[in-house]
């Protein structure tokens, strides 16, 4: 049964609960472009101001999840495919180290990046500062990368939860993306469509994060946990107080540089610790380590003995970075000043005030590379 | 100073009051197409759900009014240019009789029709059922029609308050047009840009009207009165209980037919009385009659002696209806069954239930011609 978009929109406007059929109708129309952008904008604002209840969030999530095909993985990878989602931009840098470290520990770790709207950009934007790096891959190519390397950083394929991308884009311009219900539904729709076996979701909270308070973070964690039980996949939610940027560098190519130092055991200790912590939980969830602590030891080991770094090189090569650039990059990795021979350097620099307290985010509102 | 659209949108989303500069920025962007439709839809929904205060309605009205040029009339017409606005669809039929009656009384009576979204359509849609009738006229042609005939029914020229049309269209698809503040701001922006000297605003309320209760109608009248004092033009607001359709016919060409019977003194008495009442106030506001009652007598006289009917013929001719069609139409005017030789007849008929009470709107939700 089809419902008229305007009726659905007006129903939500008036604070009434939408049914599964109504939610599905509007999500499908958004995906196919069968709804006027003004109606979609008005709908998103009505959802934002009126709120979505538990059932509506679940229906929104399902409608987006089933808007494309579901990923299928080789059966021998059972329980082995894990990934990390993070609500904060500071965690993104950790992913750059985590991906090769996880691959070095023998699990499959695809990072399927959604387009980033924050100031620094997503992890893919960072890797694209390396000449030749390509993140656009088909489902088939992603499978090949996981087979050959064990990790990859690619854009979410266009046939996986396509409606989710459309709705997320629209929410960003309609001023409604700063909304827990949307974020949760989008995050879980992606993970579910990707058919990951286990996922660790990192919810850092603090002044410079998307989630500001512990209460918000805990409520988000509870909602994600509820959605998890609906889907039956393993989700571990970590809620951590973060009142300062992880590591010492912010900006696209600067973060690549810091991640490479970390993979050579000469990065900042807080970043190293974060990677170890997240990785330990991931290995535990994937059944590779008996406890998160045992997992942590293993992650530390593959970083210390250079296996993770080798895996990072392998991944860059498999994703299009040519031999000579890779060689220059690896040679320069211990000295960020030498990175500029390969990575771009910003033309414009600005002083960022961190408010009263040294080292804290404080009044920081924008960062650039 | 320019403001970013997203900032303005988010400010309204969060329930904060918009400044004149912010309101002007978004109205201008809407007019020029410099804002994504999704943002405009989200903005309109945020305004609808958060509400607009008195100052914001005034700023919205002013921004739309000054979005194009202001009409200029010959100075010898001072105080003579009047018109009627109505919030209800049933009043539209009265306008068809009122326009020529006012012209017959010596005042200039332009009807500058806004696009109608209700089931029956606007007055222009009704007149367009007469072959040859043209309602698209430039400001120059409108002036000529008022000079030669004294009345006309035309589409609002595209250079008069253009932003108002854009915002009204968007509000209609975004499910936010059912909003007093928007309606008031749009109505007054049009009137003010048209530089009418006096205007009577009819607010019928009742089951089948746009305004449902007396309280709503009175509150709207008070708001319009407030906006009037800002503009310094004469506005008379009439609030009347209407629990049944005026006259006996509904539908585009049927209403033309009933209006013509009324101009021949053989239409339904309630329609005749409504025209007399509205016309009396209009003549009083224009300074042509000392009291509304004296005005009523005059309107009754020009209908009874056929002067208004002649004026209607003159207007149709001046707006493109050819001689032979006009002759057939006038010949058939006393017998609606003969109208079909000129006016179109619907191919599809449907039974309309009026609920329990005979003759009342009741459950009537849609009408068609």
XYZ file of C-alpha atoms in Angstrom:
738
model
C 0.000 0.000 0.000
C 1.310 3.425 -0.978
C 0.784 6.535 1.115
C 0.889 10.114 -0.092
C 4.088 11.834 1.013
C 2.274 14.998 2.093
C -0.038 13.011 4.370
C 2.912 11.266 6.038
C 4.717 14.572 6.438
C 1.681 16.254 7.974
C 1.143 13.303 10.315
C 4.661 13.613 11.686
C 4.272 17.399 11.781
C 1.269 16.917 14.065
C 3.277 14.677 16.378
C 1.681 11.363 15.453
C 3.548 8.062 15.249
C 4.408 6.768 11.788
C 3.767 3.152 10.848
C 6.282 0.809 9.218
C 4.532 1.260 5.848
C 4.644 5.042 6.115
C 8.310 5.089 7.105
C 9.148 2.712 4.263
C 7.221 4.856 1.772
C 9.133 8.016 2.601
C 12.523 6.267 2.723
C 11.911 4.664 -0.677
C 10.711 7.941 -2.159
C 13.832 9.683 -0.825
C 16.047 7.038 -2.400
C 14.315 7.155 -5.786
C 14.031 10.942 -5.826
C 10.247 10.655 -5.868
C 9.821 13.257 -3.190
C 10.389 16.992 -3.558
C 13.469 18.050 -1.606
C 11.347 20.631 0.232
C 9.109 17.839 1.491
C 12.053 15.749 2.611
C 13.570 18.748 4.385
C 10.252 19.511 6.089
C 9.846 15.834 7.031
C 13.309 15.652 8.576
C 12.704 18.856 10.531
C 9.328 17.551 11.743
C 11.034 14.311 12.886
C 13.740 16.354 14.592
C 11.377 18.666 16.462
C 8.662 16.116 17.227
C 11.106 13.302 17.927
C 10.997 9.644 16.867
C 9.997 6.955 19.323
C 11.737 3.568 19.639
C 9.524 1.881 17.080
C 9.992 4.683 14.570
C 13.787 4.607 14.904
C 13.703 0.838 14.353
C 11.459 1.229 11.301
C 13.655 3.969 9.875
C 16.717 1.781 10.392
C 15.099 -1.244 8.722
C 13.781 0.777 5.783
C 17.277 2.138 5.105
C 18.962 -1.237 5.646
C 16.721 -2.964 3.098
C 16.962 -0.138 0.540
C 19.808 -1.950 -1.252
C 21.279 -5.435 -1.205
C 22.870 -7.049 1.816
C 26.587 -7.840 1.682
C 27.523 -11.534 1.471
C 30.855 -12.821 2.734
C 32.610 -16.173 2.184
C 31.322 -18.682 4.736
C 34.864 -19.499 5.956
C 35.099 -15.926 7.335
C 32.350 -16.649 9.856
C 32.714 -14.494 12.996
C 35.885 -12.995 11.551
C 34.578 -9.798 9.978
C 34.612 -6.972 12.437
C 34.780 -3.217 12.259
C 34.722 -0.063 14.318
C 32.272 2.810 14.266
C 32.906 6.020 16.078
C 30.672 9.004 16.671
C 33.631 11.293 17.212
C 36.115 12.729 14.773
C 39.099 12.179 17.054
C 38.611 8.412 16.899
C 39.047 8.409 13.153
C 42.796 8.646 13.459
C 42.848 5.506 15.599
C 41.110 3.607 12.800
C 44.084 4.231 10.503
C 46.267 2.216 12.892
C 43.582 -0.212 13.987
C 42.762 -1.487 10.494
C 46.263 -2.881 9.688
C 46.708 -4.029 13.306
C 43.504 -6.066 13.141
C 44.503 -7.555 9.793
C 47.880 -8.491 11.328
C 45.943 -10.313 14.079
C 44.128 -12.389 11.464
C 40.648 -10.841 11.459
C 38.985 -9.219 8.439
C 38.617 -5.528 9.065
C 36.882 -3.516 6.342
C 36.388 0.186 7.010
C 33.445 1.248 4.919
C 33.522 4.960 5.251
C 30.461 7.150 5.116
C 30.929 10.632 3.778
C 32.147 12.888 6.576
C 30.612 16.273 7.285
C 32.869 17.340 10.097
C 35.679 19.811 9.717
C 38.501 17.289 9.345
C 36.656 14.989 6.976
C 36.338 11.233 7.148
C 39.107 8.668 7.205
C 38.836 8.307 3.441
C 39.485 12.031 2.950
C 42.645 11.613 4.986
C 43.918 8.639 2.978
C 43.142 10.425 -0.272
C 45.906 12.897 0.526
C 48.278 10.038 -0.434
C 48.779 10.176 -4.229
C 47.095 7.297 -6.033
C 45.025 6.060 -3.106
C 41.633 4.875 -4.314
C 38.687 4.233 -2.008
C 36.005 3.539 -4.602
C 35.652 -0.231 -4.806
C 32.914 -2.636 -5.826
C 31.668 -5.335 -3.455
C 33.785 -7.851 -5.424
C 36.929 -5.720 -5.074
C 36.324 -5.243 -1.351
C 36.141 -9.007 -0.923
C 39.423 -9.348 -2.837
C 41.135 -6.758 -0.627
C 39.975 -8.567 2.508
C 41.203 -11.852 1.055
C 44.618 -10.516 -0.013
C 45.351 -7.971 2.726
C 42.772 -8.397 5.460
C 41.834 -4.730 5.756
C 40.742 -1.883 3.511
C 39.361 1.615 3.714
C 36.719 2.154 1.061
C 33.634 4.164 0.407
C 30.361 2.436 1.271
C 29.353 0.730 -2.044
C 26.430 2.497 -3.685
C 24.224 -0.598 -3.601
C 24.576 -1.053 0.161
C 21.872 0.853 2.097
C 21.646 3.588 -0.576
C 18.693 5.333 1.090
C 20.808 5.849 4.175
C 23.253 7.982 2.201
C 20.496 10.071 0.643
C 18.819 10.696 3.979
C 22.097 11.485 5.698
C 23.020 13.996 2.962
C 19.614 15.651 3.198
C 19.707 15.780 6.998
C 23.077 17.522 6.813
C 21.812 20.360 4.633
C 18.421 20.531 6.392
C 20.070 21.185 9.742
C 18.781 17.975 11.307
C 21.809 15.684 11.321
C 22.694 16.678 14.872
C 20.080 14.192 16.030
C 20.707 11.022 18.010
C 17.823 9.048 16.527
C 18.971 9.686 12.944
C 22.608 8.975 13.746
C 21.759 5.707 15.483
C 19.410 4.530 12.747
C 21.942 5.403 10.032
C 24.871 3.773 11.804
C 23.050 0.527 12.470
C 21.471 0.424 8.989
C 24.946 0.532 7.450
C 26.417 -2.081 9.774
C 23.450 -4.392 9.305
C 23.507 -4.109 5.509
C 27.243 -4.815 5.545
C 26.543 -8.025 7.482
C 29.469 -7.499 9.820
C 29.760 -10.155 12.495
C 30.775 -7.909 15.307
C 31.260 -4.224 15.728
C 32.736 -2.013 18.389
C 31.108 1.386 18.617
C 33.164 4.069 20.233
C 31.213 6.951 21.751
C 33.689 9.486 23.047
C 32.033 12.401 24.827
C 33.356 15.775 25.834
C 33.611 19.434 24.865
C 34.992 18.892 21.363
C 33.021 15.767 20.538
C 29.708 15.333 18.817
C 28.313 13.826 22.041
C 28.827 16.370 24.826
C 27.847 14.671 28.085
C 28.095 11.250 29.710
C 24.274 11.101 29.974
C 23.878 11.596 26.223
C 26.533 8.975 25.536
C 24.897 6.456 27.885
C 21.453 7.016 26.392
C 22.870 6.564 22.898
C 24.625 3.392 24.000
C 21.364 2.010 25.418
C 19.531 2.754 22.164
C 22.248 1.107 20.068
C 22.147 -1.898 22.358
C 18.402 -2.174 21.798
C 18.827 -2.032 18.016
C 21.592 -4.619 18.258
C 19.289 -7.154 19.901
C 16.832 -6.659 17.026
C 19.516 -7.489 14.477
C 21.263 -10.218 16.393
C 24.795 -9.038 15.623
C 27.472 -8.481 18.244
C 27.825 -4.843 19.160
C 30.082 -3.584 21.907
C 29.599 0.035 22.840
C 32.432 1.916 24.524
C 31.688 5.201 26.211
C 34.772 7.248 27.053
C 35.412 10.726 28.358
C 37.559 12.675 25.898
C 38.333 16.245 26.761
C 41.268 16.724 24.457
C 42.164 15.636 20.916
C 43.832 12.225 20.757
C 47.456 12.559 19.736
C 49.079 15.846 18.844
C 48.063 16.429 15.237
C 44.839 17.405 13.515
C 44.320 17.802 9.818
C 44.101 15.340 6.961
C 47.683 14.645 5.926
C 48.989 15.451 9.406
C 46.913 12.622 10.783
C 48.276 10.190 8.209
C 51.715 11.195 9.318
C 50.912 10.701 13.002
C 49.301 7.319 12.351
C 52.453 6.172 10.555
C 54.611 7.268 13.468
C 52.334 5.346 15.779
C 52.704 2.221 13.593
C 56.477 2.643 14.044
C 56.104 2.794 17.853
C 57.101 6.453 17.973
C 53.673 8.083 18.039
C 52.007 9.755 21.004
C 51.227 7.313 23.864
C 47.553 8.313 24.233
C 46.885 7.357 20.615
C 48.768 4.080 21.063
C 46.710 3.313 24.185
C 43.413 4.091 22.442
C 44.262 1.747 19.561
C 45.248 -1.007 21.995
C 42.025 -0.536 23.984
C 39.712 -0.583 20.955
C 41.616 -3.435 19.314
C 41.472 -5.563 22.455
C 37.679 -5.360 22.531
C 37.476 -6.087 18.820
C 39.593 -9.234 19.054
C 37.534 -10.363 22.028
C 34.257 -9.792 20.137
C 35.633 -11.667 17.108
C 36.462 -14.629 19.360
C 40.178 -14.372 18.620
C 41.092 -13.391 22.185
C 39.541 -14.823 25.339
C 39.410 -11.507 27.121
C 39.724 -7.874 26.008
C 42.979 -7.777 28.001
C 44.427 -10.717 26.086
C 43.361 -8.953 22.905
C 45.139 -5.792 23.960
C 48.415 -7.665 24.421
C 48.093 -9.085 20.976
C 47.466 -5.703 19.366
C 50.432 -4.217 21.200
C 52.587 -7.055 19.898
C 51.707 -6.655 16.189
C 52.424 -2.936 16.402
C 55.710 -3.421 18.269
C 57.046 -6.132 15.962
C 56.214 -4.124 12.801
C 53.548 -6.516 11.443
C 50.846 -3.859 11.573
C 53.078 -1.377 9.742
C 53.789 -3.961 7.003
C 50.036 -4.533 6.699
C 49.462 -0.790 6.319
C 52.010 -0.724 3.474
C 50.308 -3.711 1.866
C 46.918 -2.035 2.103
C 48.145 1.223 0.556
C 49.770 -0.720 -2.282
C 46.626 -2.772 -2.895
C 44.587 0.410 -2.946
C 46.601 2.105 -5.654
C 49.598 3.881 -4.074
C 52.610 3.352 -6.346
C 55.892 1.798 -5.219
C 58.074 4.884 -5.250
C 55.563 7.051 -3.379
C 55.129 4.274 -0.852
C 58.899 4.024 -0.413
C 59.280 7.796 0.127
C 56.365 7.761 2.544
C 57.794 4.896 4.590
C 61.244 6.449 4.615
C 59.871 9.768 5.862
C 57.521 8.275 8.438
C 59.663 9.034 11.470
C 60.095 12.663 10.567
C 56.866 14.481 9.778
C 58.843 17.319 8.186
C 59.900 15.015 5.393
C 56.314 13.944 4.679
C 55.763 16.958 2.430
C 57.672 15.234 -0.347
C 54.634 12.954 -0.755
C 51.724 14.422 1.205
C 50.183 17.817 0.408
C 50.758 20.704 2.783
C 48.064 23.304 3.402
C 48.564 26.745 1.863
C 46.754 28.401 4.681
C 47.544 28.154 8.368
C 45.532 29.544 11.218
C 46.068 29.870 14.918
C 43.555 27.874 16.968
C 42.725 29.118 20.424
C 42.027 26.400 22.955
C 40.404 28.661 25.541
C 41.559 28.968 29.124
C 42.776 25.481 29.756
C 45.902 24.546 27.888
C 45.546 21.368 25.874
C 41.762 21.178 26.083
C 39.378 21.759 23.197
C 37.809 24.745 24.928
C 36.598 27.245 22.373
C 38.038 25.345 19.425
C 35.379 25.184 16.778
C 37.134 24.486 13.518
C 40.206 22.675 12.343
C 41.752 22.415 8.914
C 44.647 20.660 7.259
C 25.536 41.580 5.998
C 24.851 38.084 4.729
C 24.040 35.155 6.969
C 24.540 31.499 6.178
C 21.217 29.803 5.453
C 22.051 26.774 7.592
C 22.765 28.995 10.604
C 19.422 30.785 10.228
C 17.617 27.486 9.803
C 19.253 25.988 12.886
C 18.491 29.111 14.906
C 14.794 28.829 14.111
C 14.970 25.059 14.708
C 16.217 25.803 18.219
C 13.317 28.161 18.867
C 15.239 31.426 18.719
C 13.883 34.665 17.291
C 15.112 35.667 13.831
C 16.261 39.206 13.143
C 15.131 41.340 10.214
C 18.437 40.695 8.432
C 18.096 36.938 8.866
C 14.496 36.888 7.662
C 15.435 39.020 4.671
C 18.371 36.745 3.831
C 16.245 33.620 3.690
C 13.389 35.295 1.783
C 15.825 36.648 -0.815
C 17.560 33.289 -1.128
C 14.182 31.590 -1.626
C 13.275 34.048 -4.363
C 16.586 33.734 -6.195
C 16.756 29.964 -5.795
C 19.948 30.320 -3.762
C 18.750 27.940 -1.103
C 18.377 24.179 -1.427
C 14.713 23.190 -1.429
C 15.410 20.807 1.463
C 16.637 23.740 3.522
C 13.615 25.846 2.668
C 11.285 22.961 3.532
C 13.099 22.400 6.830
C 12.993 26.141 7.556
C 9.261 26.361 6.909
C 8.626 23.325 9.116
C 10.778 24.803 11.885
C 8.795 28.076 11.653
C 5.555 26.104 11.712
C 6.441 23.993 14.750
C 8.346 26.664 16.694
C 5.979 29.471 15.709
C 6.743 33.027 14.613
C 6.281 35.917 17.000
C 4.737 39.293 16.044
C 8.035 40.827 15.035
C 8.988 37.829 12.901
C 5.641 37.859 11.056
C 6.102 41.563 10.378
C 9.658 40.993 9.115
C 8.552 38.103 6.916
C 5.780 40.267 5.500
C 8.124 43.188 4.789
C 10.795 40.979 3.229
C 8.229 39.479 0.827
C 6.612 42.861 0.094
C 9.942 44.435 -0.889
C 11.062 41.409 -2.934
C 9.760 43.030 -6.129
C 8.622 46.481 -7.160
C 5.662 48.310 -5.656
C 2.664 49.023 -7.890
C 2.143 52.658 -8.869
C -1.309 53.991 -9.743
C -2.355 57.261 -11.438
C -2.626 59.987 -8.812
C -6.227 60.866 -9.807
C -7.293 57.406 -8.518
C -6.372 58.383 -4.977
C -8.457 56.465 -2.413
C -10.374 54.791 -5.246
C -8.498 51.495 -5.575
C -10.010 48.878 -3.341
C -10.160 45.114 -3.306
C -11.344 42.121 -1.343
C -9.351 39.290 0.187
C -10.992 36.232 1.555
C -9.554 33.332 3.509
C -12.398 31.062 2.465
C -13.144 29.416 -0.826
C -16.869 30.152 -0.609
C -16.178 33.897 -0.738
C -14.552 33.532 -4.136
C -17.870 33.281 -5.910
C -18.995 36.555 -4.367
C -15.934 38.263 -5.869
C -17.162 37.414 -9.375
C -20.224 39.574 -8.748
C -18.541 42.116 -6.535
C -15.886 43.133 -9.080
C -18.299 44.409 -11.765
C -20.648 45.832 -9.104
C -17.809 47.884 -7.619
C -16.751 49.092 -11.057
C -20.373 50.094 -11.710
C -20.225 52.154 -8.491
C -17.210 54.065 -9.795
C -14.361 52.555 -7.788
C -11.358 50.730 -9.243
C -11.508 47.100 -8.254
C -8.623 44.902 -9.396
C -8.683 41.294 -8.318
C -5.107 40.105 -8.335
C -5.481 36.442 -7.843
C -2.931 34.280 -6.095
C -2.683 30.686 -7.211
C -5.306 28.642 -5.399
C -4.513 25.332 -3.724
C -8.005 24.423 -2.556
C -10.185 21.892 -4.298
C -12.275 24.358 -6.301
C -9.359 26.504 -7.407
C -9.080 30.267 -7.353
C -11.340 32.804 -9.040
C -9.005 32.873 -12.039
C -9.391 29.116 -12.542
C -13.145 29.636 -12.632
C -12.998 32.432 -15.213
C -10.595 30.425 -17.354
C -13.424 27.962 -18.052
C -14.783 30.709 -20.358
C -13.096 30.274 -23.770
C -10.620 33.050 -24.551
C -10.474 34.517 -21.065
C -6.952 35.672 -20.256
C -5.754 36.519 -16.781
C -2.053 37.039 -17.500
C -1.522 40.787 -17.740
C 1.381 43.144 -17.238
C 1.179 46.037 -14.779
C 0.590 48.374 -17.768
C -2.301 46.237 -19.073
C -3.859 46.039 -15.608
C -3.818 49.835 -15.411
C -5.484 49.983 -18.854
C -8.217 47.545 -17.771
C -8.929 49.591 -14.661
C -9.047 52.755 -16.789
C -11.345 51.289 -19.478
C -13.545 48.946 -17.417
C -12.891 49.617 -13.739
C -12.391 46.015 -12.720
C -10.318 43.020 -13.781
C -9.386 39.550 -12.589
C -5.729 38.852 -13.272
C -2.856 36.846 -11.969
C -0.569 38.691 -9.582
C 2.164 40.145 -11.883
C 5.453 38.309 -11.513
C 7.340 41.435 -10.459
C 4.988 42.173 -7.540
C 6.098 40.471 -4.298
C 7.694 37.533 -6.187
C 9.191 35.966 -3.029
C 5.697 35.659 -1.610
C 4.686 33.328 -4.441
C 7.807 31.182 -4.057
C 7.336 30.842 -0.315
C 3.626 30.122 -0.652
C 4.309 27.382 -3.242
C 6.990 25.832 -1.033
C 4.806 25.991 2.074
C 2.064 24.166 0.180
C 4.265 21.200 -0.701
C 6.094 21.229 2.630
C 2.858 20.800 4.554
C 3.133 24.143 6.320
C 0.654 26.360 4.475
C -2.061 25.648 7.016
C -0.481 28.258 9.228
C -2.019 31.571 10.299
C 1.246 33.480 10.520
C 2.277 32.540 6.956
C -1.189 33.255 5.554
C -1.359 36.651 7.225
C 2.145 37.657 6.177
C 1.521 36.537 2.564
C -1.857 38.241 2.308
C -0.622 41.570 3.638
C 2.625 41.428 1.611
C 0.577 41.136 -1.590
C -1.852 43.920 -0.658
C 0.940 46.213 0.439
C 3.002 45.638 -2.721
C -0.102 46.290 -4.832
C -0.502 49.676 -3.094
C -4.235 49.271 -2.717
C -5.886 52.145 -0.860
C -8.368 50.100 1.078
C -9.112 46.441 1.436
C -11.877 44.421 2.977
C -10.758 41.068 4.322
C -13.443 38.490 4.721
C -12.743 35.754 7.270
C -15.592 33.288 7.156
C -15.311 30.560 9.746
C -17.040 27.231 10.082
C -16.824 23.521 9.401
C -16.036 23.769 5.692
C -13.813 26.845 5.893
C -10.106 27.189 6.297
C -10.708 28.989 9.622
C -12.728 26.653 11.827
C -13.685 28.607 14.951
C -14.682 32.142 15.890
C -11.676 32.360 18.236
C -9.271 31.581 15.389
C -10.995 34.102 13.141
C -10.878 36.824 15.810
C -7.205 36.185 16.527
C -6.404 36.341 12.829
C -8.410 39.583 12.508
C -6.434 41.106 15.390
C -3.120 40.144 13.766
C -4.169 41.575 10.409
C -5.284 44.753 12.132
C -1.860 45.040 13.732
C -0.102 44.603 10.373
C -2.462 47.183 8.851
C -1.391 49.847 11.308
C 2.221 49.181 10.313
C 1.425 49.793 6.651
C -1.004 52.650 7.076
C -3.534 51.321 4.562
C -7.236 50.934 5.285
C -8.158 47.367 6.120
C -11.590 46.314 7.236
C -11.808 42.757 8.557
C -15.157 40.977 8.522
C -15.580 37.834 10.581
C -18.647 35.822 9.718
C -20.001 32.429 10.682
C -20.478 30.274 7.577
C -21.694 26.754 8.116
C -22.870 26.073 4.618
C -21.627 26.875 1.115
C -22.841 30.245 -0.186
C -25.343 29.794 -3.009
C -26.292 26.409 -4.406
C -23.475 25.558 -6.781
C -19.870 24.493 -6.326
C -17.414 23.814 -9.116
C -15.549 26.033 -11.535
C -17.941 26.608 -14.434
C -21.003 26.077 -12.212
C -19.948 29.014 -10.106
C -19.560 31.225 -13.185
C -23.078 30.257 -14.100
C -24.433 31.052 -10.627
C -22.612 34.391 -10.517
C -24.204 35.351 -13.840
C -27.641 34.461 -12.548
C -26.962 36.600 -9.497
C -25.985 39.543 -11.731
C -29.408 39.091 -13.421
C -31.203 39.238 -10.037
C -32.200 35.592 -10.224
C -29.439 34.020 -8.165
C -29.749 32.598 -4.651
C -30.598 35.257 -2.025
C -27.756 34.346 0.384
C -25.164 35.018 -2.326
C -26.872 38.294 -3.230
C -26.885 39.328 0.445
C -23.176 38.472 0.880
C -22.233 40.578 -2.143
C -24.319 43.505 -0.863
C -22.770 43.263 2.602
C -19.149 43.088 1.359
C -19.755 45.782 -1.276
C -21.307 48.149 1.280
C -18.203 48.002 3.434
C -15.930 48.419 0.426
C -17.732 51.575 -0.787
C -17.622 52.951 2.730
C -13.883 52.285 3.020
C -13.281 53.899 -0.380
C -15.114 57.008 0.803
C -17.823 56.637 -1.861
C -20.589 55.932 0.681
C -20.995 57.650 4.049
C -21.973 54.476 5.851
C -21.727 50.758 5.036
C -25.565 50.761 4.852
C -25.615 53.544 2.238
C -22.979 51.524 0.344
C -25.187 48.432 0.471
C -28.106 50.287 -1.093
C -25.862 51.433 -3.891
C -24.545 47.937 -4.625
C -28.083 46.571 -4.628
C -29.096 49.292 -7.122
C -26.299 48.573 -9.673
C -27.136 44.883 -9.624
C -30.903 45.477 -9.930
C -30.642 47.973 -12.803
C -28.267 45.741 -14.811
C -25.235 48.071 -14.615
C -23.132 45.461 -12.819
C -24.044 42.818 -15.394
C -23.028 45.152 -18.252
C -19.755 45.766 -16.453
C -19.175 42.006 -16.197
C -19.719 41.665 -19.959
C -17.329 44.562 -20.573
C -14.689 42.971 -18.364
C -14.957 39.563 -20.107
C -14.657 41.259 -23.489
C -11.660 43.322 -22.409
C -10.016 40.172 -21.082
C -10.288 38.265 -24.348
C -13.682 36.536 -24.564
C -14.917 36.860 -28.156
C -18.237 38.447 -29.166
C -20.149 35.327 -30.174
C -19.132 33.338 -27.070
C -20.083 36.317 -24.921
C -23.460 36.546 -26.674
C -24.206 32.835 -26.155
C -23.100 33.077 -22.528
C -25.346 36.049 -21.830
C -28.282 34.461 -23.631
C -27.929 31.281 -21.590
C -27.346 33.023 -18.277
C -30.829 32.443 -16.865
C -30.792 28.743 -17.608
C -27.702 26.912 -16.350
C -28.566 23.941 -18.554
C -27.819 26.018 -21.641
C -24.417 27.055 -20.306
C -22.799 23.923 -21.648
C -22.796 25.378 -25.158
C -19.976 27.672 -23.957
C -18.696 26.403 -20.615
C -17.078 23.001 -20.178
C -18.924 20.283 -18.306
C -17.129 17.784 -16.127
C -16.792 14.234 -17.420
C -16.880 12.817 -13.965
C -19.582 13.332 -11.360
C -19.534 12.187 -7.784
C -22.001 12.159 -4.966
C -20.993 14.353 -2.061
C -22.228 13.410 1.354
C -23.005 16.340 3.618
C -23.220 14.308 6.796
C -26.232 14.298 9.066
C -27.455 17.820 8.633
C -28.901 18.544 5.236
C -27.293 21.531 3.543
C -24.358 21.774 5.906
C -20.785 21.012 4.976
C -20.613 18.173 7.465
C -18.265 15.515 6.251
C -17.727 17.158 2.881
C -14.035 17.103 2.216
C -13.649 17.552 -1.521
C -15.477 19.249 -4.323
C -14.886 19.192 -8.054
C -16.316 20.755 -11.166
